[in-house]
Coordinates of C-alpha atoms in Angstrom, one line a residue:
Chain A
M275 CA 0.0 0.0 0.0
E276 CA 1.3 3.4 -0.9
V277 CA 0.8 6.1 1.8
S278 CA 2.8 8.9 0.4
D279 CA 5.0 9.7 -2.6
G280 CA 7.7 7.1 -2.8
Y281 CA 6.9 5.4 0.5
Q282 CA 6.1 1.7 0.3
T283 CA 4.8 0.0 3.3
P284 CA 6.8 -3.1 4.0
G285 CA 5.2 -6.6 4.3
E286 CA 3.5 -7.6 7.4
R287 CA 6.1 -10.1 8.5
Q288 CA 8.8 -7.5 8.2
Q289 CA 6.7 -5.0 10.2
Q290 CA 6.3 -7.7 12.9
Q291 CA 10.0 -8.1 13.1
W292 CA 10.4 -4.3 13.6
M293 CA 7.8 -4.3 16.3
D294 CA 9.6 -7.2 18.1
Q295 CA 12.7 -5.0 18.2
A296 CA 10.7 -2.0 19.5
F297 CA 9.5 -4.3 22.4
S298 CA 13.1 -5.1 23.3
M299 CA 13.7 -1.3 23.6
A300 CA 10.6 -1.0 25.9
E301 CA 12.0 -3.8 28.1
E302 CA 15.3 -2.0 28.3
A303 CA 13.4 1.1 29.4
L304 CA 11.8 -0.8 32.2
E305 CA 15.2 -2.2 33.4
K306 CA 16.4 1.4 33.6
G307 CA 13.4 2.6 35.6
E308 CA 11.7 4.5 32.7
V309 CA 8.2 4.2 31.4
P310 CA 8.5 1.0 29.1
V311 CA 8.0 2.5 25.7
G312 CA 10.4 1.5 22.9
C313 CA 10.5 2.3 19.3
L314 CA 12.4 2.0 15.9
M315 CA 12.6 4.2 12.9
V316 CA 13.0 2.4 9.7
H317 CA 14.0 3.8 6.3
N318 CA 14.4 1.5 3.2
N319 CA 14.5 -1.6 5.6
E320 CA 17.3 0.0 7.5
I321 CA 17.0 0.9 11.1
L322 CA 18.1 4.6 11.3
G323 CA 17.0 5.2 15.0
R324 CA 16.2 3.4 18.1
G325 CA 14.6 5.0 21.1
R326 CA 13.3 4.3 24.6
N327 CA 11.8 6.6 27.1
Q328 CA 14.5 8.7 28.9
V329 CA 12.5 11.1 30.9
N330 CA 13.9 10.3 34.3
E331 CA 17.5 10.1 33.1
T332 CA 17.4 13.5 31.4
K333 CA 15.0 15.2 33.8
N334 CA 13.3 16.3 30.6
A335 CA 9.7 15.2 30.3
T336 CA 9.8 15.5 26.5
R337 CA 12.3 12.7 26.1
H338 CA 9.8 10.1 25.0
A339 CA 11.1 7.1 23.0
E340 CA 9.9 8.7 19.7
L341 CA 11.8 11.9 20.2
V342 CA 15.0 10.0 21.2
A343 CA 14.7 7.9 18.0
V344 CA 14.2 11.0 15.9
D345 CA 17.5 12.4 17.2
E346 CA 19.3 9.3 16.1
V347 CA 17.7 9.6 12.6
L348 CA 18.9 13.2 12.4
E349 CA 22.4 12.3 13.4
W350 CA 22.4 9.4 10.9
C351 CA 21.5 12.0 8.2
A352 CA 24.3 14.3 9.4
R353 CA 26.8 11.4 9.5
N354 CA 25.9 10.2 6.0
N355 CA 25.5 13.7 4.5
R356 CA 21.9 13.0 3.6
Q357 CA 19.2 15.6 3.4
R358 CA 16.9 15.3 6.3
S359 CA 13.5 16.0 4.7
P360 CA 13.5 13.2 2.1
V361 CA 14.8 10.6 4.5
L362 CA 12.1 11.5 7.2
A363 CA 9.4 11.5 4.6
S364 CA 10.0 7.8 3.9
T365 CA 10.8 6.7 7.4
A366 CA 8.3 4.6 9.4
L367 CA 8.0 4.5 13.2
Y368 CA 7.4 1.3 15.0
V369 CA 6.5 1.9 18.7
T370 CA 5.1 -0.2 21.4
V371 CA 2.5 2.4 22.7
E372 CA 0.3 4.9 20.8
P373 CA 2.3 8.1 20.5
C374 CA 1.2 10.9 22.8
V375 CA -0.2 14.2 21.6
M376 CA 3.2 15.8 21.7
C377 CA 4.9 13.0 19.8
A378 CA 2.1 12.7 17.3
A379 CA 2.5 16.5 16.5
A380 CA 6.4 16.1 16.3
L381 CA 5.9 13.2 13.8
R382 CA 3.6 15.4 11.7
L383 CA 6.1 18.3 11.8
L384 CA 8.7 15.9 10.5
N385 CA 6.4 14.4 7.8
I386 CA 6.7 10.8 8.9
P387 CA 4.4 8.8 6.7
L388 CA 3.5 5.8 8.8
V389 CA 3.3 4.9 12.4
V390 CA 2.7 1.3 13.6
Y391 CA 2.0 0.9 17.3
G392 CA 1.1 -1.6 20.0
C393 CA -1.4 -0.7 22.7
R394 CA -3.5 2.5 23.0
N395 CA -2.4 5.4 25.3
E396 CA -5.6 6.3 27.1
R397 CA -4.0 9.0 29.2
F398 CA -2.1 11.0 26.5
G399 CA -2.7 9.3 23.2
G400 CA -2.5 11.6 20.2
C401 CA -3.6 9.1 17.5
G402 CA -7.2 8.7 18.6
S403 CA -7.3 8.3 22.3
V404 CA -7.3 12.0 23.6
L405 CA -6.8 13.7 20.3
N406 CA -6.4 12.5 16.7
I407 CA -3.4 14.5 15.5
P408 CA -2.4 12.4 12.4
T409 CA -5.7 13.3 10.6
E410 CA -6.5 16.7 12.0
N411 CA -6.7 19.8 9.7
L412 CA -3.5 21.5 10.8
E413 CA -2.0 23.3 7.8
D414 CA 0.9 24.7 9.8
T415 CA 1.9 21.5 11.4
G416 CA 3.5 19.3 8.8
T417 CA 1.6 16.5 7.0
P418 CA -1.0 14.0 8.1
F419 CA 0.3 10.4 8.6
Q420 CA -1.1 6.8 8.5
C421 CA -1.5 5.0 11.8
V422 CA -1.9 1.3 12.5
G423 CA -2.5 0.1 16.0
G424 CA -3.0 -3.2 18.0
Y425 CA 0.3 -5.1 17.4
R426 CA 1.1 -7.2 20.7
A427 CA -1.2 -4.7 22.4
E428 CA -1.7 -6.8 25.5
E429 CA 2.0 -7.3 26.1
A430 CA 2.6 -3.6 25.7
V431 CA -0.1 -2.9 28.4
E432 CA 1.5 -5.5 30.7
L433 CA 4.8 -3.8 30.5
L434 CA 3.2 -0.5 31.4
K435 CA 1.4 -2.2 34.3
T436 CA 4.6 -3.7 35.5
F437 CA 6.2 -0.3 35.5
Y438 CA 3.5 1.5 37.5
K439 CA 3.4 -1.4 40.0
A440 CA 7.2 -1.2 40.3
E441 CA 7.0 2.6 41.0
N442 CA 5.0 1.9 44.2
P443 CA 7.6 1.8 47.0
N444 CA 5.3 -0.7 48.9
A445 CA 5.2 -3.1 46.0
P446 CA 7.2 -6.3 46.7
K447 CA 10.6 -6.2 45.0
S448 CA 10.1 -9.6 43.2
K449 CA 7.3 -8.1 41.0
V450 CA 9.6 -5.4 39.7
R451 CA 11.6 -7.8 37.5
K452 CA 10.0 -8.8 34.4
K453 CA 10.1 -12.4 33.5
E454 CA 12.7 -13.5 31.0
Chain B
M60 CA -8.2 44.6 51.2
E61 CA -6.6 46.3 48.2
P62 CA -3.6 48.1 49.5
H63 CA -2.0 48.6 46.1
C64 CA -5.0 50.6 44.9
K65 CA -3.9 53.7 46.8
R66 CA -0.8 53.9 44.7
R67 CA -2.8 54.2 41.5
R68 CA -3.2 57.7 40.2
T69 CA -6.2 58.4 38.1
E70 CA -3.9 60.0 35.5
E71 CA -2.1 56.7 34.8
M72 CA -4.5 54.0 35.8
D73 CA -2.8 51.6 33.5
P74 CA 0.6 52.4 32.2
F75 CA 0.8 49.2 30.2
P76 CA 0.1 49.5 26.5
W77 CA -1.1 45.9 26.4
E78 CA -4.1 44.0 27.6
M79 CA -3.8 40.5 28.9
I80 CA -6.8 38.1 28.8
P81 CA -7.1 34.7 30.2
V82 CA -7.6 31.9 27.8
L83 CA -10.4 29.9 29.4
S84 CA -12.0 26.6 28.6
D85 CA -14.9 26.5 26.2
E86 CA -17.2 25.9 29.1
K87 CA -16.0 29.0 30.9
S88 CA -15.8 31.3 27.9
G89 CA -18.9 30.2 26.0
D90 CA -22.3 31.8 25.8
V91 CA -25.1 30.7 28.1
E92 CA -27.0 27.8 26.6
L93 CA -30.7 27.9 27.0
V94 CA -33.5 25.3 27.1
E95 CA -37.3 25.8 27.0
A96 CA -39.3 25.0 30.1
Y97 CA -42.7 25.5 31.6
A98 CA -43.4 27.6 34.7
A99 CA -46.6 28.7 36.4
P100 CA -47.6 31.5 38.8
I101 CA -48.1 30.7 42.5
F102 CA -51.1 32.7 43.7
N103 CA -51.0 31.6 47.3
K104 CA -47.5 32.2 48.7
K105 CA -48.1 29.9 51.7
E106 CA -48.4 27.0 49.4
T107 CA -44.8 27.4 48.0
S108 CA -42.9 24.9 49.9
R109 CA -45.6 22.2 49.4
L110 CA -45.6 23.0 45.7
V111 CA -41.9 22.8 45.4
K112 CA -41.9 19.3 47.0
L113 CA -44.7 18.2 44.8
M114 CA -42.9 19.3 41.6
A115 CA -39.6 17.7 42.7
N116 CA -41.5 14.5 42.9
I117 CA -43.1 14.7 39.5
Y118 CA -40.3 16.4 37.6
P119 CA -37.1 16.1 39.7
L120 CA -34.9 18.2 37.2
N121 CA -31.9 16.0 38.0
D122 CA -29.8 17.4 35.1
L123 CA -30.5 21.0 36.2
P124 CA -29.2 21.1 39.8
H125 CA -28.2 24.8 39.3
I126 CA -31.8 25.9 38.6
K127 CA -33.7 27.4 41.5
R128 CA -37.3 26.1 41.5
V129 CA -39.0 29.3 42.5
R130 CA -38.4 32.9 41.4
A131 CA -40.0 36.2 42.3
C132 CA -42.3 37.5 39.7
V133 CA -40.4 39.9 37.4
D134 CA -43.5 42.1 37.1
K135 CA -43.9 43.9 40.5
D136 CA -47.5 44.8 39.7
S137 CA -48.6 41.3 38.8
D138 CA -51.3 39.5 40.7
H139 CA -48.9 36.8 41.9
P140 CA -45.7 37.2 43.9
L141 CA -43.9 34.0 42.9
E142 CA -43.4 31.7 40.0
I143 CA -42.5 28.0 40.0
L144 CA -40.7 26.0 37.4
I145 CA -42.7 23.0 36.4
C146 CA -40.6 21.0 33.9
L147 CA -38.5 21.1 30.7
R148 CA -40.6 21.4 27.6
S149 CA -38.9 18.4 26.3
S150 CA -39.8 16.2 29.4
A151 CA -43.5 17.5 29.7
S152 CA -45.7 14.5 30.0
V153 CA -48.0 16.0 27.4
A154 CA -47.4 15.4 23.7
D155 CA -46.0 18.6 22.2
V156 CA -48.6 20.6 20.4
P157 CA -46.9 23.6 18.8
D158 CA -49.9 26.0 18.6
R159 CA -51.5 25.2 21.9
K160 CA -50.3 26.3 25.4
P161 CA -50.5 23.2 27.7
S162 CA -52.7 23.6 30.7
L163 CA -51.9 22.4 34.3
I164 CA -53.9 19.2 33.6
D165 CA -51.7 18.5 30.6
L166 CA -48.5 18.9 32.5
L167 CA -49.5 17.4 36.0
P168 CA -50.8 13.9 36.2
S169 CA -54.1 13.8 38.0
G170 CA -54.2 12.7 41.6
M171 CA -50.8 14.1 42.3
G172 CA -52.2 16.6 44.8
D173 CA -53.9 19.9 45.1
C174 CA -52.6 22.5 42.6
N175 CA -55.4 25.0 43.0
S176 CA -53.1 27.8 43.9
L177 CA -51.2 27.5 40.6
G178 CA -52.1 29.7 37.6
Q179 CA -51.9 29.0 33.8
P180 CA -48.5 27.6 32.8
F181 CA -46.3 29.7 30.5
Q182 CA -43.2 29.0 28.5
V183 CA -39.7 30.2 29.8
T184 CA -36.2 29.7 28.7
I185 CA -33.7 28.6 31.4
P186 CA -30.0 28.1 31.5
A187 CA -29.1 24.6 30.5
K188 CA -25.8 24.5 32.5
Q189 CA -24.4 26.0 35.6
P190 CA -22.7 29.3 35.0
L191 CA -18.9 29.2 35.6
T192 CA -18.0 32.9 35.3
R193 CA -19.7 36.1 36.5
P194 CA -20.6 37.3 33.1
Q195 CA -22.2 33.9 32.4
F196 CA -24.0 34.1 35.7
E197 CA -25.3 37.6 35.0
A198 CA -26.5 36.5 31.6
A199 CA -28.1 33.3 33.0
S200 CA -29.9 35.2 35.7
Q201 CA -31.6 37.3 33.1
H202 CA -33.5 34.2 32.2
W203 CA -34.1 32.3 35.5
P204 CA -32.4 32.3 38.9
T205 CA -29.4 29.9 39.1
A206 CA -26.9 28.8 41.7
F207 CA -23.4 30.2 41.1
H208 CA -20.2 29.3 42.9
E209 CA -17.9 32.1 42.0
N210 CA -14.3 31.5 41.2
K211 CA -12.9 34.7 42.3
Q212 CA -9.7 34.3 40.3
V213 CA -11.5 33.9 37.1
T214 CA -13.7 36.8 37.7
E215 CA -10.8 39.0 38.5
A216 CA -8.9 37.8 35.5
L217 CA -11.9 38.6 33.2
R218 CA -12.1 42.1 34.6
G219 CA -8.4 42.5 34.0
Q220 CA -7.7 42.9 37.8
L221 CA -5.8 39.7 38.4
F222 CA -2.4 41.4 38.3
N223 CA -1.5 44.6 40.0
P224 CA 0.8 47.1 38.3
E225 CA 3.8 45.8 40.2
E226 CA 3.2 42.2 38.9
K227 CA 2.5 43.5 35.4
A228 CA 5.9 45.4 35.4
K229 CA 7.6 42.1 36.2
M230 CA 5.7 40.3 33.5
Q231 CA 6.7 42.9 31.1
M232 CA 10.3 42.5 32.1
F233 CA 10.2 38.7 31.6
M234 CA 8.5 39.0 28.3
G235 CA 11.1 41.6 27.4
K236 CA 13.8 39.0 28.0
A237 CA 12.0 36.6 25.7
I238 CA 11.9 39.2 23.0
E239 CA 15.5 39.8 23.4
A240 CA 16.2 36.1 23.0
A241 CA 13.9 35.9 19.9
R242 CA 15.9 38.8 18.3
A243 CA 19.2 37.0 19.1
G244 CA 17.9 33.8 17.6
K245 CA 16.7 35.7 14.5
E246 CA 20.2 37.1 14.0
M247 CA 21.3 33.5 13.9
G248 CA 18.7 32.6 11.2
M249 CA 16.2 31.2 13.5
E250 CA 12.4 31.7 13.8
P251 CA 12.0 34.9 15.8
V252 CA 10.4 33.1 18.8
G253 CA 11.8 33.6 22.4
A254 CA 10.9 32.0 25.7
V255 CA 11.7 32.5 29.4
I256 CA 10.9 30.2 32.3
V257 CA 10.6 31.9 35.7
D258 CA 10.1 30.6 39.2
P259 CA 7.3 33.0 40.4
A260 CA 7.9 32.1 44.1
T261 CA 11.4 33.9 43.8
N262 CA 11.0 35.8 40.5
Q263 CA 14.1 34.1 39.4
I264 CA 14.7 33.4 35.7
I265 CA 15.4 29.7 35.4
A266 CA 16.0 29.5 31.6
V267 CA 16.0 31.8 28.6
G268 CA 15.9 30.3 25.1
H269 CA 15.0 31.0 21.5
D270 CA 13.7 28.9 18.7
C271 CA 16.4 26.6 17.1
R272 CA 14.2 24.7 14.6
N273 CA 16.2 26.0 11.7
G274 CA 19.2 24.3 13.2
P275 CA 20.1 20.6 13.1
N276 CA 16.8 19.6 14.9
A277 CA 13.5 20.9 13.5
L278 CA 11.7 20.0 16.7
L279 CA 13.7 22.4 18.8
H280 CA 11.0 25.0 19.1
A281 CA 11.6 27.8 21.7
V282 CA 9.5 25.9 24.3
M283 CA 11.3 22.6 23.8
V284 CA 14.7 24.4 24.1
C285 CA 13.6 26.0 27.4
I286 CA 12.2 22.7 28.8
D287 CA 15.6 21.1 28.1
L288 CA 17.5 24.1 29.5
V289 CA 15.5 23.7 32.8
A290 CA 16.5 20.0 32.7
H291 CA 20.2 21.1 32.4
G292 CA 19.8 23.2 35.5
Q293 CA 18.6 20.2 37.3
G294 CA 21.6 18.1 36.3
G295 CA 19.9 16.5 33.2
G296 CA 19.2 17.7 29.8
A297 CA 19.4 16.1 26.3
F298 CA 20.7 18.7 23.9
D299 CA 23.9 20.7 23.6
H300 CA 23.0 24.3 23.5
N301 CA 26.6 25.7 23.7
K302 CA 26.3 26.8 20.1
Y303 CA 23.7 29.3 21.1
P304 CA 25.0 31.9 23.4
N305 CA 21.5 33.2 24.1
C306 CA 20.1 29.9 25.4
L307 CA 20.9 30.0 29.1
F308 CA 19.9 28.2 32.3
V309 CA 20.3 28.6 36.0
A310 CA 21.2 25.6 38.1
T311 CA 18.4 25.0 40.5
K312 CA 20.6 22.8 42.6
D313 CA 24.3 22.3 43.3
L314 CA 25.3 20.3 40.2
S315 CA 28.9 19.6 41.5
E316 CA 27.6 17.3 44.2
D317 CA 25.3 15.7 41.7
N318 CA 27.4 12.9 40.4
N319 CA 26.1 10.4 42.9
V320 CA 22.7 11.9 43.3
I321 CA 21.4 11.0 39.9
D322 CA 20.3 7.4 40.0
I323 CA 19.3 6.5 36.5
G324 CA 17.6 3.4 37.7
K325 CA 15.1 5.4 39.9
P326 CA 12.5 7.8 38.8
L327 CA 12.9 11.3 40.2
I328 CA 9.4 11.5 41.5
P329 CA 7.1 8.9 40.3
L330 CA 4.2 10.5 38.4
D331 CA 1.5 8.7 40.2
H332 CA 3.0 8.6 43.7
Q333 CA 4.0 12.2 44.4
N334 CA 2.6 11.9 47.9
A335 CA 4.5 8.6 48.5
P336 CA 6.9 8.7 51.5
G337 CA 10.4 9.6 50.6
S338 CA 9.6 11.0 47.2
G339 CA 11.9 14.0 47.8
K340 CA 9.6 17.0 47.7
D341 CA 12.5 19.4 47.9
L342 CA 13.8 18.5 44.4
P343 CA 12.3 20.5 41.7
Y344 CA 10.3 18.2 39.5
I345 CA 10.9 19.5 35.9
C346 CA 8.8 22.7 35.5
T347 CA 6.4 22.2 38.5
G348 CA 5.4 25.6 39.8
Y349 CA 7.2 27.5 37.0
D350 CA 5.8 30.2 34.6
L351 CA 6.6 30.3 30.9
Y352 CA 6.7 33.6 28.9
V353 CA 6.8 33.0 25.2
S354 CA 6.4 35.5 22.3
R355 CA 4.1 33.3 20.2
E356 CA 1.3 30.9 21.1
P357 CA 2.8 27.4 21.3
C358 CA 2.0 24.6 18.8
V359 CA 0.4 21.4 19.9
M360 CA 3.7 19.6 20.4
C361 CA 5.0 22.4 22.7
A362 CA 1.6 22.8 24.5
M363 CA 1.6 19.0 25.3
A364 CA 5.3 19.1 26.2
L365 CA 4.2 21.7 28.8
V366 CA 1.5 19.4 30.1
H367 CA 4.2 16.7 30.5
S368 CA 6.5 19.2 32.2
R369 CA 3.9 20.3 34.7
I370 CA 4.1 24.0 33.9
H371 CA 2.1 26.3 36.2
R372 CA 1.2 29.3 34.0
V373 CA 1.9 30.3 30.4
F374 CA 1.9 34.0 29.2
Y375 CA 2.2 34.5 25.4
A376 CA 2.0 37.6 23.2
T377 CA 0.5 36.7 19.8
S378 CA -1.6 33.9 18.5
S379 CA -0.4 31.3 16.0
P380 CA -2.5 29.8 13.2
D381 CA -2.2 26.2 14.5
G382 CA -1.8 27.4 18.2
A383 CA -2.8 24.9 20.8
L384 CA -3.5 27.3 23.7
G385 CA -6.6 29.1 22.4
T386 CA -6.6 29.0 18.7
K387 CA -7.0 25.4 17.4
Y388 CA -7.0 23.6 20.8
K389 CA -7.0 24.5 24.5
I390 CA -4.7 21.8 25.5
H391 CA -4.3 23.5 29.0
T392 CA -7.9 22.9 29.8
K393 CA -8.4 19.5 28.2
K394 CA -10.3 17.4 30.6
D395 CA -8.8 14.0 29.7
L396 CA -5.3 15.1 30.4
N397 CA -3.7 14.7 33.9
H398 CA -2.3 18.2 34.3
H399 CA -3.8 21.6 33.5
Y400 CA -2.3 25.1 33.6
E401 CA -3.4 28.7 33.3
V402 CA -2.9 30.6 30.1
F403 CA -2.9 34.4 29.4
K404 CA -2.5 36.0 26.1
G405 CA -1.8 39.5 24.8
L406 CA 1.2 40.4 27.0
M407 CA 3.3 42.8 24.9
E408 CA 1.4 41.7 21.8
K409 CA 2.5 44.6 19.6
E410 CA 6.1 44.2 20.3
C411 CA 6.0 40.5 19.5
Q412 CA 4.0 41.1 16.3
R413 CA 7.0 43.0 15.1
L414 CA 9.4 40.2 15.7

């Protein structure tokens, strides 16, 4: 399926593999005491950026997995002497949780054509849960993008639940660790 | 009660060439919504409390808790002193006949009690929702008496009385710094947007920054830059701002001792357990309690970044076409979100229009 000029959506099996890697990033976030969200940014079947939530580490509440991964893509462009806009316009995001309103707006501003996500984000979701940024009429805020949700959604929710349980200082230590 | 008033001279009531208005939620800023209802005169005043109970039984008006059941007759010379609200037109038990006024027999089921002291029903319009601001209350009361719990701060804000001249002078100074930063950014080829983060408890500037979106990262809008500068001041931060001499932060804690304090494996203060024991209340949690002064209305990304950062208040000068704090959205009042903040617009609007 074609979602924008020159961008071809990869096959489903390929997409699942990207999502599996995004889940590894989410698990890494959990181990580091961060909200377990992980993501990958893929351009021409090549991973240009990986991200996991880094809010606590950086004391910056905007350091969501998506924005961390975007920085890696931008660095990749600089390193490889590639123009940013055409690369971003054909880079898909694979993320374990629906992007929040902030990240959805950021993805629009960068003209990312496709987002594949796991579970919904009822508290902050910007792709339908709280607002629907990908399809809104915002002429000054980049371009609309396609959004596909629901991949390994239950596992993504379980990861989040584990995190919020772990944050409770009264919770038993054993429950903090995720099962291998 | 108002000690700063005596300082005002009539000659210069307001020395500020700008007007700042609060950006309220749609519920607070909207017009009073009206619904049609039936009321009837009460001829015998002594019957009032019995009639109120009777009506409450037949038509409880559960969705209109703000509506007072009885009002004094508007016309002083009328033959009855009071009027009682019977029911909404939409919930009247009589089939709606457009050209005919319903009688008491139509509206009240027989055998419900003695209604001899009631007169012929007539149609009224009543406020559909509880008024939230004084202007709304005043408009609503023109139609039918309503309950109103005044939020003094909102009322003062709407009257332009929320901030005294001393406070306004400070605000003008902070926005002036944002304008300076915007100009400096512009000279470096950036979008002319500047922002300042202030701790209003101490009037200390915590961070000053300008838009950097035309640099290597298109997402570094002025607000995102300032949020990261505050993080640097707390021993964190994600971006290198050294290239930009006009992007500055103040350390809010002693960073030299910090090496062992930052424990990456531990959340600073867990979002959902801020009252949990040992959560370290003395540490500043990102932008909690801070004010942002920004020359232009933030976009939806920046407005949501401020929700995540727990900002206290935002002051901006000019609106943006896709602005998310009043123009396209009111992210700061969005009910589903877990943090809300106050927003005022118009501070030094003219100066910022020229940027």
